[in-house]
Amino acid sequence: MRPPIPPDFLARMHTLLGDDYPAFAQSYDAPGVVGLRVNTLKIAPVDFNRIAPFTLMPAGEWDAAAFHLIPSITNTPITNTPLPPGKHPYHWAGLYYLQEPSAMVVGALMRPQPGEWVLDLSAAPGGKSTHLAALMGDKGLLVSNEIDRGRAHILADNLARWGTYNSLITNDTPEKLAQTWGAIFDRVLVDAPCSGEGMFRRQGGFAWSESIIQACARRQKGILAAAADLVRPGGRLVYATCTFAPEEDEQVIAHFLAQRPEFSLIAHPHWAGLSPGHPDWADGQPELSQTVRLWPHRFMGEGHFVAVMEREAPGREPSVVNQPKRRPFKTNNFIPNEWRGFAGQTLAVDFPAEQFHFAGNKLYLLPEQAIDTGKLRLVRYGLLLGELNKGVFKPAHPLALALSKGEVNAVLDFPAAAGQITAYLAGHDFPADGPDGWVLVTVDGYGLGWGKRVRGRVKNHYPHPWRQR
Ligand code: SAM
């Protein structure tokens, strides 16, 4: 059973919201909102809508790839398949990410551009990073950092499903990132660890207290201070939480702006459902009304707070005289012959030779603009192509997820409902005629994973932890 919503939390919200409180409290009687964001790196929203086994409704004017899954509104069944959206083959092929819609608004407000250098400082499990990668068209460099080692690997799996090439995943502290890189990023996102009040509707009132709010606010101020040191002059810093507590929202921003006058809030677009932040819940500075509140009784989502800030442009800020350089990563450009053999037989695409990097026994395709990482703890750099063991090359799962049907010579393509797809995802071998060698198993043309055909039988190379039993 879900823990009940803490009465002290509701009492606090009553005091804060006044006349608006009954509508807020009533929103807890409705089911949580389920959202789905289409992976525009792989498929256009209109094309996904054509093949989607779910009933979708556009989530808002702010992103054509953002949808609501209808049952959250009508209580009708989500799908016309027996599989829930989190277990459908299109999910394993990375055609979409399940994310509640207010979390999607953060990426839409951040609006990263193709070619920019973007940092997502607290990125796991990867909802916002996948959104940023899509908005950037996978062009430029997306650095996704996560402080927790276990969660950083979940992040890596989710970015692998997304099929990104130009991304770097790190596992370090915000302070260490700031010491290593300095102010080099065009946009930095702090999706801060918070007391999570916006998750109560879906998950119930887990641990909550005023002292947790205070502890979160202290940590958020520290993270934001380090994040500011990573934003280039003229760049943008975005702060977001999924909580309603002003101590973690307007008050964190008021404290930050008082400490860092080179940053200022920028006005937000007038999209339906966005409400202004409350200066009166912090130090009263009128500009705090440029922060954004997403309330569950005014927006079809669970609730978020977002602040978009800009750092003064170059030339106007005397303190930034020695802007740090973006030092490139030194690749070794080593391409093993075993890769050449595999690629010649299996792939119909070429990758740029200058982006290859061989380390340990692993072969990577680095991002187009690979940055020096100093002593930072890395989880994955660019796209993992495969591993070399005793002279035998084995292609990696992330490579399979980055490829589509037309990019591979040897493909076994099946519709989503085919028995071969169920068998493959469950980890079983299956029969298929054709020449021996590596084959890409695809669902309706989208890469799912590798198999190796030997004498008419495909040996399953779907990673063990991903298998659907
Ligand atoms: N952006 C993620 C997404 O959209 O999927 C959600 C991020 S979650 C709200 C906050 C993350 O901050 C957690 O993964 C947590 O491990 C991480 N975190 C905790 N303490 C941190 C710290 N001191 N500095 C940076 N990140 C921290």
mmCIF file with all atom_site columns, N, CA and C and ligand atoms in Angstrom, residues 97 99 120-129 145-148 151 174 191-193 219 223 242, ligand 1:
data_model
loop_
_atom_site.group_PDB
_atom_site.id
_atom_site.type_symbol
_atom_site.label_atom_id
_atom_site.label_alt_id
_atom_site.label_comp_id
_atom_site.label_asym_id
_atom_site.label_entity_id
_atom_site.label_seq_id
_atom_site.pdbx_PDB_ins_code
_atom_site.Cartn_x
_atom_site.Cartn_y
_atom_site.Cartn_z
_atom_site.occupancy
_atom_site.B_iso_or_equiv
_atom_site.pdbx_formal_charge
_atom_site.auth_seq_id
_atom_site.auth_comp_id
_atom_site.auth_asym_id
_atom_site.auth_atom_id
_atom_site.pdbx_PDB_model_num
ATOM   1  N N   . TYR A 1 97  ? 10.592 7.592  -24.656 1.00 0.00 ? 97  TYR A N   1
ATOM   2  C CA  . TYR A 1 97  ? 10.948 7.575  -23.231 1.00 0.00 ? 97  TYR A CA  1
ATOM   3  C C   . TYR A 1 97  ? 9.676  7.903  -22.469 1.00 0.00 ? 97  TYR A C   1
ATOM   4  N N   . GLN A 1 99  ? 7.989  9.614  -19.564 1.00 0.00 ? 99  GLN A N   1
ATOM   5  C CA  . GLN A 1 99  ? 8.385  10.717 -18.679 1.00 0.00 ? 99  GLN A CA  1
ATOM   6  C C   . GLN A 1 99  ? 7.145  11.545 -18.386 1.00 0.00 ? 99  GLN A C   1
ATOM   7  N N   . ASP A 1 120 ? 24.368 18.225 -18.399 1.00 0.00 ? 120 ASP A N   1
ATOM   8  C CA  . ASP A 1 120 ? 23.271 17.846 -17.502 1.00 0.00 ? 120 ASP A CA  1
ATOM   9  C C   . ASP A 1 120 ? 23.960 17.300 -16.246 1.00 0.00 ? 120 ASP A C   1
ATOM   10 N N   . LEU A 1 121 ? 23.934 18.100 -15.188 1.00 0.00 ? 121 LEU A N   1
ATOM   11 C CA  . LEU A 1 121 ? 24.809 17.860 -14.035 1.00 0.00 ? 121 LEU A CA  1
ATOM   12 C C   . LEU A 1 121 ? 24.331 16.730 -13.125 1.00 0.00 ? 121 LEU A C   1
ATOM   13 N N   . SER A 1 122 ? 23.034 16.508 -13.037 1.00 0.00 ? 122 SER A N   1
ATOM   14 C CA  . SER A 1 122 ? 22.513 15.403 -12.198 1.00 0.00 ? 122 SER A CA  1
ATOM   15 C C   . SER A 1 122 ? 21.499 14.666 -13.063 1.00 0.00 ? 122 SER A C   1
ATOM   16 N N   . ALA A 1 123 ? 22.023 13.726 -13.841 1.00 0.00 ? 123 ALA A N   1
ATOM   17 C CA  . ALA A 1 123 ? 21.300 13.292 -15.045 1.00 0.00 ? 123 ALA A CA  1
ATOM   18 C C   . ALA A 1 123 ? 20.538 11.981 -14.934 1.00 0.00 ? 123 ALA A C   1
ATOM   19 N N   . ALA A 1 124 ? 20.860 11.117 -13.960 1.00 0.00 ? 124 ALA A N   1
ATOM   20 C CA  . ALA A 1 124 ? 20.198 9.799  -13.926 1.00 0.00 ? 124 ALA A CA  1
ATOM   21 C C   . ALA A 1 124 ? 18.755 9.917  -13.420 1.00 0.00 ? 124 ALA A C   1
ATOM   22 N N   . PRO A 1 125 ? 17.843 9.102  -13.950 1.00 0.00 ? 125 PRO A N   1
ATOM   23 C CA  . PRO A 1 125 ? 18.062 8.002  -14.900 1.00 0.00 ? 125 PRO A CA  1
ATOM   24 C C   . PRO A 1 125 ? 18.166 8.426  -16.363 1.00 0.00 ? 125 PRO A C   1
ATOM   25 N N   . GLY A 1 126 ? 17.959 9.699  -16.684 1.00 0.00 ? 126 GLY A N   1
ATOM   26 C CA  . GLY A 1 126 ? 18.228 10.121 -18.052 1.00 0.00 ? 126 GLY A CA  1
ATOM   27 C C   . GLY A 1 126 ? 17.062 10.736 -18.798 1.00 0.00 ? 126 GLY A C   1
ATOM   28 N N   . GLY A 1 127 ? 15.930 10.965 -18.099 1.00 0.00 ? 127 GLY A N   1
ATOM   29 C CA  . GLY A 1 127 ? 14.776 11.555 -18.788 1.00 0.00 ? 127 GLY A CA  1
ATOM   30 C C   . GLY A 1 127 ? 15.148 12.857 -19.475 1.00 0.00 ? 127 GLY A C   1
ATOM   31 N N   . LYS A 1 128 ? 15.758 13.758 -18.721 1.00 0.00 ? 128 LYS A N   1
ATOM   32 C CA  . LYS A 1 128 ? 16.028 15.074 -19.311 1.00 0.00 ? 128 LYS A CA  1
ATOM   33 C C   . LYS A 1 128 ? 17.197 14.997 -20.289 1.00 0.00 ? 128 LYS A C   1
ATOM   34 N N   . SER A 1 129 ? 18.193 14.151 -20.015 1.00 0.00 ? 129 SER A N   1
ATOM   35 C CA  . SER A 1 129 ? 19.310 14.016 -20.966 1.00 0.00 ? 129 SER A CA  1
ATOM   36 C C   . SER A 1 129 ? 18.832 13.488 -22.322 1.00 0.00 ? 129 SER A C   1
ATOM   37 N N   . ASN A 1 145 ? 26.156 13.917 -16.415 1.00 0.00 ? 145 ASN A N   1
ATOM   38 C CA  . ASN A 1 145 ? 26.889 13.507 -15.218 1.00 0.00 ? 145 ASN A CA  1
ATOM   39 C C   . ASN A 1 145 ? 25.914 12.956 -14.184 1.00 0.00 ? 145 ASN A C   1
ATOM   40 N N   . GLU A 1 146 ? 26.358 11.946 -13.452 1.00 0.00 ? 146 GLU A N   1
ATOM   41 C CA  . GLU A 1 146 ? 25.573 11.432 -12.323 1.00 0.00 ? 146 GLU A CA  1
ATOM   42 C C   . GLU A 1 146 ? 26.542 11.031 -11.216 1.00 0.00 ? 146 GLU A C   1
ATOM   43 N N   . ILE A 1 147 ? 26.271 11.546 -10.020 1.00 0.00 ? 147 ILE A N   1
ATOM   44 C CA  . ILE A 1 147 ? 27.195 11.351 -8.893  1.00 0.00 ? 147 ILE A CA  1
ATOM   45 C C   . ILE A 1 147 ? 27.159 9.914  -8.358  1.00 0.00 ? 147 ILE A C   1
ATOM   46 N N   . ASP A 1 148 ? 26.013 9.254  -8.495  1.00 0.00 ? 148 ASP A N   1
ATOM   47 C CA  . ASP A 1 148 ? 25.842 7.911  -7.941  1.00 0.00 ? 148 ASP A CA  1
ATOM   48 C C   . ASP A 1 148 ? 26.242 6.874  -9.006  1.00 0.00 ? 148 ASP A C   1
ATOM   49 N N   . ARG A 1 151 ? 23.438 4.533  -10.405 1.00 0.00 ? 151 ARG A N   1
ATOM   50 C CA  . ARG A 1 151 ? 22.490 5.291  -11.229 1.00 0.00 ? 151 ARG A CA  1
ATOM   51 C C   . ARG A 1 151 ? 23.149 5.756  -12.532 1.00 0.00 ? 151 ARG A C   1
ATOM   52 N N   . PRO A 1 174 ? 29.826 17.725 -8.871  1.00 0.00 ? 174 PRO A N   1
ATOM   53 C CA  . PRO A 1 174 ? 29.772 18.985 -9.616  1.00 0.00 ? 174 PRO A CA  1
ATOM   54 C C   . PRO A 1 174 ? 31.037 19.815 -9.400  1.00 0.00 ? 174 PRO A C   1
ATOM   55 N N   . ASP A 1 191 ? 19.119 19.559 -12.489 1.00 0.00 ? 191 ASP A N   1
ATOM   56 C CA  . ASP A 1 191 ? 17.816 18.961 -12.143 1.00 0.00 ? 191 ASP A CA  1
ATOM   57 C C   . ASP A 1 191 ? 18.035 18.379 -10.752 1.00 0.00 ? 191 ASP A C   1
ATOM   58 N N   . ALA A 1 192 ? 17.814 19.206 -9.760  1.00 0.00 ? 192 ALA A N   1
ATOM   59 C CA  . ALA A 1 192 ? 18.392 18.971 -8.435  1.00 0.00 ? 192 ALA A CA  1
ATOM   60 C C   . ALA A 1 192 ? 17.719 17.831 -7.672  1.00 0.00 ? 192 ALA A C   1
ATOM   61 N N   . PRO A 1 193 ? 18.533 17.105 -6.869  1.00 0.00 ? 193 PRO A N   1
ATOM   62 C CA  . PRO A 1 193 ? 17.922 16.177 -5.918  1.00 0.00 ? 193 PRO A CA  1
ATOM   63 C C   . PRO A 1 193 ? 17.078 16.998 -4.951  1.00 0.00 ? 193 PRO A C   1
ATOM   64 N N   . ARG A 1 219 ? 21.925 21.433 0.074   1.00 0.00 ? 219 ARG A N   1
ATOM   65 C CA  . ARG A 1 219 ? 22.641 20.705 -0.980  1.00 0.00 ? 219 ARG A CA  1
ATOM   66 C C   . ARG A 1 219 ? 22.425 21.388 -2.337  1.00 0.00 ? 219 ARG A C   1
ATOM   67 N N   . ILE A 1 223 ? 25.233 22.687 -5.127  1.00 0.00 ? 223 ILE A N   1
ATOM   68 C CA  . ILE A 1 223 ? 25.293 22.188 -6.519  1.00 0.00 ? 223 ILE A CA  1
ATOM   69 C C   . ILE A 1 223 ? 25.206 23.364 -7.498  1.00 0.00 ? 223 ILE A C   1
ATOM   70 N N   . CYS A 1 242 ? 11.394 18.817 -8.651  1.00 0.00 ? 242 CYS A N   1
ATOM   71 C CA  . CYS A 1 242 ? 10.025 18.287 -8.726  1.00 0.00 ? 242 CYS A CA  1
ATOM   72 C C   . CYS A 1 242 ? 9.387  18.413 -7.343  1.00 0.00 ? 242 CYS A C   1
HETATM 73 N N1  . SAM B 2 .   ? 17.593 14.582 -14.420 1.00 0.00 ? 1   SAM B N1  1
HETATM 74 C C1  . SAM B 2 .   ? 17.149 13.237 -14.069 1.00 0.00 ? 1   SAM B C1  1
HETATM 75 C C2  . SAM B 2 .   ? 16.128 12.771 -15.076 1.00 0.00 ? 1   SAM B C2  1
HETATM 76 O O1  . SAM B 2 .   ? 15.455 13.595 -15.695 1.00 0.00 ? 1   SAM B O1  1
HETATM 77 O O2  . SAM B 2 .   ? 15.995 11.557 -15.278 1.00 0.00 ? 1   SAM B O2  1
HETATM 78 C C3  . SAM B 2 .   ? 16.629 13.176 -12.660 1.00 0.00 ? 1   SAM B C3  1
HETATM 79 C C4  . SAM B 2 .   ? 17.617 13.683 -11.651 1.00 0.00 ? 1   SAM B C4  1
HETATM 80 S S1  . SAM B 2 .   ? 17.139 13.432 -9.986  1.00 0.00 ? 1   SAM B S1  1
HETATM 81 C C5  . SAM B 2 .   ? 15.899 14.605 -9.777  1.00 0.00 ? 1   SAM B C5  1
HETATM 82 C C6  . SAM B 2 .   ? 18.493 14.116 -9.119  1.00 0.00 ? 1   SAM B C6  1
HETATM 83 C C7  . SAM B 2 .   ? 19.808 13.379 -9.262  1.00 0.00 ? 1   SAM B C7  1
HETATM 84 O O3  . SAM B 2 .   ? 20.797 14.111 -8.519  1.00 0.00 ? 1   SAM B O3  1
HETATM 85 C C8  . SAM B 2 .   ? 19.827 11.962 -8.688  1.00 0.00 ? 1   SAM B C8  1
HETATM 86 O O4  . SAM B 2 .   ? 20.161 11.045 -9.701  1.00 0.00 ? 1   SAM B O4  1
HETATM 87 C C9  . SAM B 2 .   ? 20.900 12.007 -7.608  1.00 0.00 ? 1   SAM B C9  1
HETATM 88 O O5  . SAM B 2 .   ? 21.703 10.835 -7.564  1.00 0.00 ? 1   SAM B O5  1
HETATM 89 C C10 . SAM B 2 .   ? 21.736 13.208 -8.009  1.00 0.00 ? 1   SAM B C10 1
HETATM 90 N N2  . SAM B 2 .   ? 22.481 13.838 -6.896  1.00 0.00 ? 1   SAM B N2  1
HETATM 91 C C11 . SAM B 2 .   ? 22.383 13.585 -5.575  1.00 0.00 ? 1   SAM B C11 1
HETATM 92 N N3  . SAM B 2 .   ? 23.260 14.332 -4.893  1.00 0.00 ? 1   SAM B N3  1
HETATM 93 C C12 . SAM B 2 .   ? 23.926 15.084 -5.784  1.00 0.00 ? 1   SAM B C12 1
HETATM 94 C C13 . SAM B 2 .   ? 24.968 16.049 -5.692  1.00 0.00 ? 1   SAM B C13 1
HETATM 95 N N4  . SAM B 2 .   ? 25.476 16.401 -4.517  1.00 0.00 ? 1   SAM B N4  1
HETATM 96 N N5  . SAM B 2 .   ? 25.423 16.593 -6.820  1.00 0.00 ? 1   SAM B N5  1
HETATM 97 C C14 . SAM B 2 .   ? 24.895 16.236 -8.023  1.00 0.00 ? 1   SAM B C14 1
HETATM 98 N N6  . SAM B 2 .   ? 23.906 15.346 -8.174  1.00 0.00 ? 1   SAM B N6  1
HETATM 99 C C15 . SAM B 2 .   ? 23.434 14.770 -7.066  1.00 0.00 ? 1   SAM B C15 1
#
